[in-house]
Every structure is written in structure tokens, then in C-alpha cells.
Amino acid sequence: MPSELESCMESLIKVFHRYASKEGNSNSLSRRELKELMENELNTFLKSQKDPAAVDSIMKNLDTNGDGEVNFEEFVSLVVGLSIACEQCYQLHMKKQQAMK
Amino acid sequence: MPSELESCMESLIKVFHRYASKEGNSNSLSRRELKELMENELNTFLKSQKDPAAVDSIMKNLDTNGDGEVNFEEFVSLVVGLSIACEQCYQLHMKKQQAMK
């Protein structure tokens, strides 16, 4: 059985390809595929973005090689950025909890 | 209920802190904590490494700020590297499958 971390790596690949395979190049996300992925898989984060053009600006930031598509490496950098932000919140939360003791 | 991707981000944070909290600084992995994490959570990968000092060389590579500990950002870069390598294998596998059709 895979470990929790191995399952997580498998999920990253599966989720990416679930959306990337919908149209065009099956190894990268078009703008439409990225939008669908974010609406379904990162809905909490997307709702917190006040800018209605959030997906477009995220797409622009992620697409480091400028080909108008988001490949797996570019996609992972989004997940990493969000995870690091979440982990910083977690650390702050733990600090506050300890201070209250 | 969190999405598959959100659960995956939660797992990254949980697994890291499960080991980081064992000794010393609870927000970073010592060499011993990293070794334990890799033995339990990345066993398949660790077994594929022929170098018996694999954990030491991984530790050295991950510890970009050189403080002798691996923080969350440094840890995530290991998971990202492994995920990208796995995804490349997945792409190759899919190509071979399509060629056989």
C-alpha cells in the first residue's frame, strides 16, 4: 500500500491529467482546463480571490515558458505556493495556541 | 469536504509536522527526522537508491540555507522533484501504450 506521501504524489499526477486530457495537448492545461481544475479542486482558494480575472493572472504567472499552456512542472509550483502559504498559517496557529496555554 | 488536491496539500503539511515535531525545532526536520520520514513515507524511493549515504546527500541537497535542518519549503522541493520524475515516467508509459494500439 502506498504511504500518505506517495498517495499525495499520485494525486498530484492524477488530478493534473484528469483535466489536461480534456482537450488539445494531453500533457498540459489550457486556460479552460486550468479554470475547470481550479473551480473544482481549489474552490476555497479561488473564492478567496476578489479579482474576477484571477484565473487569467494565475495562468500568466504559472506559464513560465510562455506557451499559453500550463505543464505539470508549472502546475506543481501553484500547489507548492499554496501549501507553503497554508503551512505558514498552520505555524502561526500553533504559536497562538501555545501562547494561550 | 476537501477536494483531492486540498487533501493532498493537507497531507504534505501533516506528514512534515508528524516527523518535525519529534525532537528539537518543531518546524524543521533534523537529519534523524528526515531519515525516519523517508524510511516510512518514501520507502520505495529510498530502496531504489544504491548509495548507503543517500539520506545524507539528500539532506545536503535539500538544506539550501545550510542550517543543518530541512524546513517545509526545502521538504516540499523533494516531493516536487519526485513527483516531476514520476510524471515523466507516466508520460512515457502512456506514449508506449498509445504506440502499441
PDB file of N, CA and C in Angstrom, chain A residues 3-6 8-9 11-15 17-18 27 37 40-44 72-73 75-76 79-80 82-84 86-87 90-91, chain B residues 3-6 8-9 11-15 17-18 27 37 40-44 72-73 75-76 79-80 82-84 86-87 90-91:
ATOM      1  N   SER A   3       2.309   4.938   0.895  1.00  0.00           N
ATOM      2  CA  SER A   3       2.250   5.773   2.104  1.00  0.00           C
ATOM      3  C   SER A   3       1.407   7.021   1.808  1.00  0.00           C
ATOM      4  N   GLU A   4       1.145   7.790   2.863  1.00  0.00           N
ATOM      5  CA  GLU A   4       0.346   9.026   2.691  1.00  0.00           C
ATOM      6  C   GLU A   4       1.024   9.971   1.683  1.00  0.00           C
ATOM      7  N   LEU A   5       2.357  10.059   1.770  1.00  0.00           N
ATOM      8  CA  LEU A   5       3.092  10.960   0.886  1.00  0.00           C
ATOM      9  C   LEU A   5       3.093  10.444  -0.556  1.00  0.00           C
ATOM     10  N   GLU A   6       3.218   9.138  -0.708  1.00  0.00           N
ATOM     11  CA  GLU A   6       3.181   8.547  -2.056  1.00  0.00           C
ATOM     12  C   GLU A   6       1.789   8.715  -2.683  1.00  0.00           C
ATOM     13  N   CYS A   8      -0.170  11.109  -2.071  1.00  0.00           N
ATOM     14  CA  CYS A   8      -0.279  12.534  -2.385  1.00  0.00           C
ATOM     15  C   CYS A   8       0.384  12.843  -3.738  1.00  0.00           C
ATOM     16  N   MET A   9       1.551  12.248  -3.980  1.00  0.00           N
ATOM     17  CA  MET A   9       2.236  12.444  -5.259  1.00  0.00           C
ATOM     18  C   MET A   9       1.405  11.859  -6.403  1.00  0.00           C
ATOM     19  N   SER A  11      -1.849  11.614  -6.391  1.00  0.00           N
ATOM     20  CA  SER A  11      -2.990  12.520  -6.574  1.00  0.00           C
ATOM     21  C   SER A  11      -2.623  13.712  -7.446  1.00  0.00           C
ATOM     22  N   LEU A  12      -1.437  14.276  -7.203  1.00  0.00           N
ATOM     23  CA  LEU A  12      -0.999  15.438  -7.986  1.00  0.00           C
ATOM     24  C   LEU A  12      -1.014  15.100  -9.472  1.00  0.00           C
ATOM     25  N   ILE A  13      -0.451  13.918  -9.807  1.00  0.00           N
ATOM     26  CA  ILE A  13      -0.359  13.485 -11.211  1.00  0.00           C
ATOM     27  C   ILE A  13      -1.748  13.175 -11.766  1.00  0.00           C
ATOM     28  N   LYS A  14      -2.568  12.486 -10.986  1.00  0.00           N
ATOM     29  CA  LYS A  14      -3.904  12.092 -11.439  1.00  0.00           C
ATOM     30  C   LYS A  14      -4.794  13.314 -11.679  1.00  0.00           C
ATOM     31  N   VAL A  15      -4.783  14.244 -10.717  1.00  0.00           N
ATOM     32  CA  VAL A  15      -5.640  15.426 -10.852  1.00  0.00           C
ATOM     33  C   VAL A  15      -5.216  16.240 -12.078  1.00  0.00           C
ATOM     34  N   HIS A  17      -3.689  15.246 -14.831  1.00  0.00           N
ATOM     35  CA  HIS A  17      -4.027  14.584 -16.097  1.00  0.00           C
ATOM     36  C   HIS A  17      -5.537  14.450 -16.310  1.00  0.00           C
ATOM     37  N   ARG A  18      -6.293  14.420 -15.208  1.00  0.00           N
ATOM     38  CA  ARG A  18      -7.762  14.365 -15.335  1.00  0.00           C
ATOM     39  C   ARG A  18      -8.255  15.570 -16.129  1.00  0.00           C
ATOM     40  N   ASN A  27      -0.804  16.672 -22.220  1.00  0.00           N
ATOM     41  CA  ASN A  27       0.218  16.820 -21.180  1.00  0.00           C
ATOM     42  C   ASN A  27       0.321  18.242 -20.650  1.00  0.00           C
ATOM     43  N   LEU A  37     -10.131  23.025 -13.422  1.00  0.00           N
ATOM     44  CA  LEU A  37      -9.398  22.396 -12.317  1.00  0.00           C
ATOM     45  C   LEU A  37      -9.522  23.254 -11.055  1.00  0.00           C
ATOM     46  N   ASN A  40     -13.037  23.263  -9.487  1.00  0.00           N
ATOM     47  CA  ASN A  40     -13.413  22.014  -8.831  1.00  0.00           C
ATOM     48  C   ASN A  40     -12.482  21.625  -7.688  1.00  0.00           C
ATOM     49  N   GLU A  41     -11.197  21.884  -7.855  1.00  0.00           N
ATOM     50  CA  GLU A  41     -10.215  21.335  -6.917  1.00  0.00           C
ATOM     51  C   GLU A  41      -9.652  22.374  -5.953  1.00  0.00           C
ATOM     52  N   LEU A  42      -9.734  23.645  -6.324  1.00  0.00           N
ATOM     53  CA  LEU A  42      -9.192  24.692  -5.442  1.00  0.00           C
ATOM     54  C   LEU A  42     -10.236  25.775  -5.227  1.00  0.00           C
ATOM     55  N   ASN A  43     -11.467  25.321  -5.029  1.00  0.00           N
ATOM     56  CA  ASN A  43     -12.592  26.234  -4.951  1.00  0.00           C
ATOM     57  C   ASN A  43     -12.476  27.220  -3.787  1.00  0.00           C
ATOM     58  N   THR A  44     -12.020  26.734  -2.628  1.00  0.00           N
ATOM     59  CA  THR A  44     -11.900  27.607  -1.450  1.00  0.00           C
ATOM     60  C   THR A  44     -10.933  28.745  -1.746  1.00  0.00           C
ATOM     61  N   PHE A  72       3.025  20.190 -16.258  1.00  0.00           N
ATOM     62  CA  PHE A  72       2.983  19.621 -14.904  1.00  0.00           C
ATOM     63  C   PHE A  72       3.887  20.380 -13.927  1.00  0.00           C
ATOM     64  N   GLU A  73       5.093  20.721 -14.385  1.00  0.00           N
ATOM     65  CA  GLU A  73       6.023  21.447 -13.507  1.00  0.00           C
ATOM     66  C   GLU A  73       5.451  22.793 -13.084  1.00  0.00           C
ATOM     67  N   PHE A  75       2.258  23.584 -13.020  1.00  0.00           N
ATOM     68  CA  PHE A  75       1.107  23.302 -12.151  1.00  0.00           C
ATOM     69  C   PHE A  75       1.556  23.020 -10.713  1.00  0.00           C
ATOM     70  N   VAL A  76       2.619  22.218 -10.578  1.00  0.00           N
ATOM     71  CA  VAL A  76       3.105  21.855  -9.241  1.00  0.00           C
ATOM     72  C   VAL A  76       3.552  23.106  -8.470  1.00  0.00           C
ATOM     73  N   VAL A  79       0.634  24.467  -6.598  1.00  0.00           N
ATOM     74  CA  VAL A  79       0.307  23.663  -5.409  1.00  0.00           C
ATOM     75  C   VAL A  79       1.332  23.931  -4.298  1.00  0.00           C
ATOM     76  N   VAL A  80       2.600  24.046  -4.685  1.00  0.00           N
ATOM     77  CA  VAL A  80       3.660  24.321  -3.711  1.00  0.00           C
ATOM     78  C   VAL A  80       3.438  25.682  -3.053  1.00  0.00           C
ATOM     79  N   LEU A  82       0.708  27.383  -2.682  1.00  0.00           N
ATOM     80  CA  LEU A  82      -0.446  27.334  -1.785  1.00  0.00           C
ATOM     81  C   LEU A  82      -0.124  26.542  -0.516  1.00  0.00           C
ATOM     82  N   SER A  83       0.609  25.429  -0.667  1.00  0.00           N
ATOM     83  CA  SER A  83       0.961  24.610   0.501  1.00  0.00           C
ATOM     84  C   SER A  83       1.847  25.388   1.459  1.00  0.00           C
ATOM     85  N   ILE A  84       2.808  26.134   0.912  1.00  0.00           N
ATOM     86  CA  ILE A  84       3.713  26.917   1.767  1.00  0.00           C
ATOM     87  C   ILE A  84       2.925  27.992   2.523  1.00  0.00           C
ATOM     88  N   CYS A  86      -0.256  27.832   3.313  1.00  0.00           N
ATOM     89  CA  CYS A  86      -1.070  27.131   4.327  1.00  0.00           C
ATOM     90  C   CYS A  86      -0.216  26.730   5.523  1.00  0.00           C
ATOM     91  N   GLU A  87       1.007  26.287   5.232  1.00  0.00           N
ATOM     92  CA  GLU A  87       1.872  25.819   6.316  1.00  0.00           C
ATOM     93  C   GLU A  87       2.267  26.993   7.217  1.00  0.00           C
ATOM     94  N   TYR A  90      -0.515  27.541   9.490  1.00  0.00           N
ATOM     95  CA  TYR A  90      -0.515  26.465  10.489  1.00  0.00           C
ATOM     96  C   TYR A  90       0.477  26.781  11.605  1.00  0.00           C
ATOM     97  N   GLN A  91       1.678  27.246  11.225  1.00  0.00           N
ATOM     98  CA  GLN A  91       2.701  27.598  12.223  1.00  0.00           C
ATOM     99  C   GLN A  91       2.214  28.721  13.138  1.00  0.00           C
TER     100      GLN A  91
ATOM    101  N   SER B   3     -11.290  18.830  -1.502  1.00  0.00           N
ATOM    102  CA  SER B   3     -11.066  18.139  -2.783  1.00  0.00           C
ATOM    103  C   SER B   3      -9.822  17.260  -2.674  1.00  0.00           C
ATOM    104  N   GLU B   4      -9.592  16.448  -3.696  1.00  0.00           N
ATOM    105  CA  GLU B   4      -8.410  15.570  -3.699  1.00  0.00           C
ATOM    106  C   GLU B   4      -7.119  16.395  -3.574  1.00  0.00           C
ATOM    107  N   LEU B   5      -7.083  17.537  -4.268  1.00  0.00           N
ATOM    108  CA  LEU B   5      -5.891  18.384  -4.252  1.00  0.00           C
ATOM    109  C   LEU B   5      -5.704  19.062  -2.887  1.00  0.00           C
ATOM    110  N   GLU B   6      -6.817  19.481  -2.300  1.00  0.00           N
ATOM    111  CA  GLU B   6      -6.746  20.109  -0.971  1.00  0.00           C
ATOM    112  C   GLU B   6      -6.303  19.084   0.084  1.00  0.00           C
ATOM    113  N   CYS B   8      -4.421  16.604  -0.474  1.00  0.00           N
ATOM    114  CA  CYS B   8      -3.011  16.367  -0.756  1.00  0.00           C
ATOM    115  C   CYS B   8      -2.147  17.452  -0.095  1.00  0.00           C
ATOM    116  N   MET B   9      -2.577  18.717  -0.177  1.00  0.00           N
ATOM    117  CA  MET B   9      -1.831  19.801   0.463  1.00  0.00           C
ATOM    118  C   MET B   9      -1.836  19.623   1.979  1.00  0.00           C
ATOM    119  N   SER B  11      -2.044  16.744   3.526  1.00  0.00           N
ATOM    120  CA  SER B  11      -1.146  15.619   3.816  1.00  0.00           C
ATOM    121  C   SER B  11       0.309  16.074   3.874  1.00  0.00           C
ATOM    122  N   LEU B  12       0.706  16.921   2.923  1.00  0.00           N
ATOM    123  CA  LEU B  12       2.087  17.417   2.893  1.00  0.00           C
ATOM    124  C   LEU B  12       2.436  18.058   4.231  1.00  0.00           C
ATOM    125  N   ILE B  13       1.534  18.925   4.713  1.00  0.00           N
ATOM    126  CA  ILE B  13       1.769  19.654   5.964  1.00  0.00           C
ATOM    127  C   ILE B  13       1.751  18.690   7.162  1.00  0.00           C
ATOM    128  N   LYS B  14       0.776  17.771   7.172  1.00  0.00           N
ATOM    129  CA  LYS B  14       0.644  16.830   8.284  1.00  0.00           C
ATOM    130  C   LYS B  14       1.843  15.893   8.390  1.00  0.00           C
ATOM    131  N   VAL B  15       2.252  15.331   7.244  1.00  0.00           N
ATOM    132  CA  VAL B  15       3.384  14.390   7.256  1.00  0.00           C
ATOM    133  C   VAL B  15       4.644  15.107   7.727  1.00  0.00           C
ATOM    134  N   HIS B  17       4.978  17.766   9.644  1.00  0.00           N
ATOM    135  CA  HIS B  17       4.954  18.095  11.076  1.00  0.00           C
ATOM    136  C   HIS B  17       4.939  16.857  11.971  1.00  0.00           C
ATOM    137  N   ARG B  18       4.418  15.731  11.454  1.00  0.00           N
ATOM    138  CA  ARG B  18       4.429  14.483  12.224  1.00  0.00           C
ATOM    139  C   ARG B  18       5.866  14.116  12.589  1.00  0.00           C
ATOM    140  N   ASN B  27       9.531  23.021  13.726  1.00  0.00           N
ATOM    141  CA  ASN B  27       9.200  23.489  12.387  1.00  0.00           C
ATOM    142  C   ASN B  27      10.245  23.094  11.347  1.00  0.00           C
ATOM    143  N   LEU B  37      11.361   9.909   8.260  1.00  0.00           N
ATOM    144  CA  LEU B  37      10.297  10.246   7.304  1.00  0.00           C
ATOM    145  C   LEU B  37      10.502   9.474   6.006  1.00  0.00           C
ATOM    146  N   ASN B  40       9.830   5.700   6.306  1.00  0.00           N
ATOM    147  CA  ASN B  40       8.417   5.333   6.447  1.00  0.00           C
ATOM    148  C   ASN B  40       7.554   5.783   5.274  1.00  0.00           C
ATOM    149  N   GLU B  41       7.863   6.967   4.741  1.00  0.00           N
ATOM    150  CA  GLU B  41       6.948   7.568   3.770  1.00  0.00           C
ATOM    151  C   GLU B  41       7.445   7.486   2.327  1.00  0.00           C
ATOM    152  N   LEU B  42       8.743   7.324   2.150  1.00  0.00           N
ATOM    153  CA  LEU B  42       9.292   7.250   0.788  1.00  0.00           C
ATOM    154  C   LEU B  42      10.174   6.028   0.653  1.00  0.00           C
ATOM    155  N   ASN B  43       9.693   4.934   1.208  1.00  0.00           N
ATOM    156  CA  ASN B  43      10.479   3.713   1.277  1.00  0.00           C
ATOM    157  C   ASN B  43      10.851   3.163  -0.104  1.00  0.00           C
ATOM    158  N   THR B  44       9.908   3.194  -1.035  1.00  0.00           N
ATOM    159  CA  THR B  44      10.164   2.670  -2.384  1.00  0.00           C
ATOM    160  C   THR B  44      11.305   3.445  -3.034  1.00  0.00           C
ATOM    161  N   PHE B  72       9.998  23.392   5.834  1.00  0.00           N
ATOM    162  CA  PHE B  72       8.900  22.917   4.996  1.00  0.00           C
ATOM    163  C   PHE B  72       9.140  23.200   3.506  1.00  0.00           C
ATOM    164  N   GLU B  73       9.639  24.399   3.199  1.00  0.00           N
ATOM    165  CA  GLU B  73       9.895  24.748   1.791  1.00  0.00           C
ATOM    166  C   GLU B  73      10.921  23.808   1.172  1.00  0.00           C
ATOM    167  N   PHE B  75      11.599  20.758   2.224  1.00  0.00           N
ATOM    168  CA  PHE B  75      10.979  19.433   2.149  1.00  0.00           C
ATOM    169  C   PHE B  75      10.081  19.317   0.910  1.00  0.00           C
ATOM    170  N   VAL B  76       9.298  20.377   0.649  1.00  0.00           N
ATOM    171  CA  VAL B  76       8.383  20.345  -0.494  1.00  0.00           C
ATOM    172  C   VAL B  76       9.155  20.200  -1.804  1.00  0.00           C
ATOM    173  N   VAL B  79       9.555  16.573  -2.554  1.00  0.00           N
ATOM    174  CA  VAL B  79       8.311  15.958  -3.047  1.00  0.00           C
ATOM    175  C   VAL B  79       8.050  16.378  -4.495  1.00  0.00           C
ATOM    176  N   VAL B  80       8.316  17.654  -4.789  1.00  0.00           N
ATOM    177  CA  VAL B  80       8.118  18.157  -6.149  1.00  0.00           C
ATOM    178  C   VAL B  80       9.044  17.435  -7.129  1.00  0.00           C
ATOM    179  N   LEU B  82      10.432  14.504  -6.897  1.00  0.00           N
ATOM    180  CA  LEU B  82       9.993  13.116  -7.081  1.00  0.00           C
ATOM    181  C   LEU B  82       8.716  13.058  -7.917  1.00  0.00           C
ATOM    182  N   SER B  83       7.793  13.977  -7.681  1.00  0.00           N
ATOM    183  CA  SER B  83       6.535  13.986  -8.442  1.00  0.00           C
ATOM    184  C   SER B  83       6.797  14.249  -9.917  1.00  0.00           C
ATOM    185  N   ILE B  84       7.706  15.185 -10.209  1.00  0.00           N
ATOM    186  CA  ILE B  84       8.018  15.510 -11.609  1.00  0.00           C
ATOM    187  C   ILE B  84       8.656  14.290 -12.286  1.00  0.00           C
ATOM    188  N   CYS B  86       8.170  11.153 -11.439  1.00  0.00           N
ATOM    189  CA  CYS B  86       7.099  10.158 -11.615  1.00  0.00           C
ATOM    190  C   CYS B  86       6.209  10.524 -12.793  1.00  0.00           C
ATOM    191  N   GLU B  87       5.933  11.818 -12.933  1.00  0.00           N
ATOM    192  CA  GLU B  87       5.033  12.244 -14.001  1.00  0.00           C
ATOM    193  C   GLU B  87       5.669  12.012 -15.363  1.00  0.00           C
ATOM    194  N   TYR B  90       5.171   8.507 -16.167  1.00  0.00           N
ATOM    195  CA  TYR B  90       3.769   8.306 -16.542  1.00  0.00           C
ATOM    196  C   TYR B  90       3.552   8.691 -18.009  1.00  0.00           C
ATOM    197  N   GLN B  91       4.140   9.827 -18.414  1.00  0.00           N
ATOM    198  CA  GLN B  91       4.008  10.280 -19.821  1.00  0.00           C
ATOM    199  C   GLN B  91       4.618   9.259 -20.774  1.00  0.00           C
TER     200      GLN B  91
END
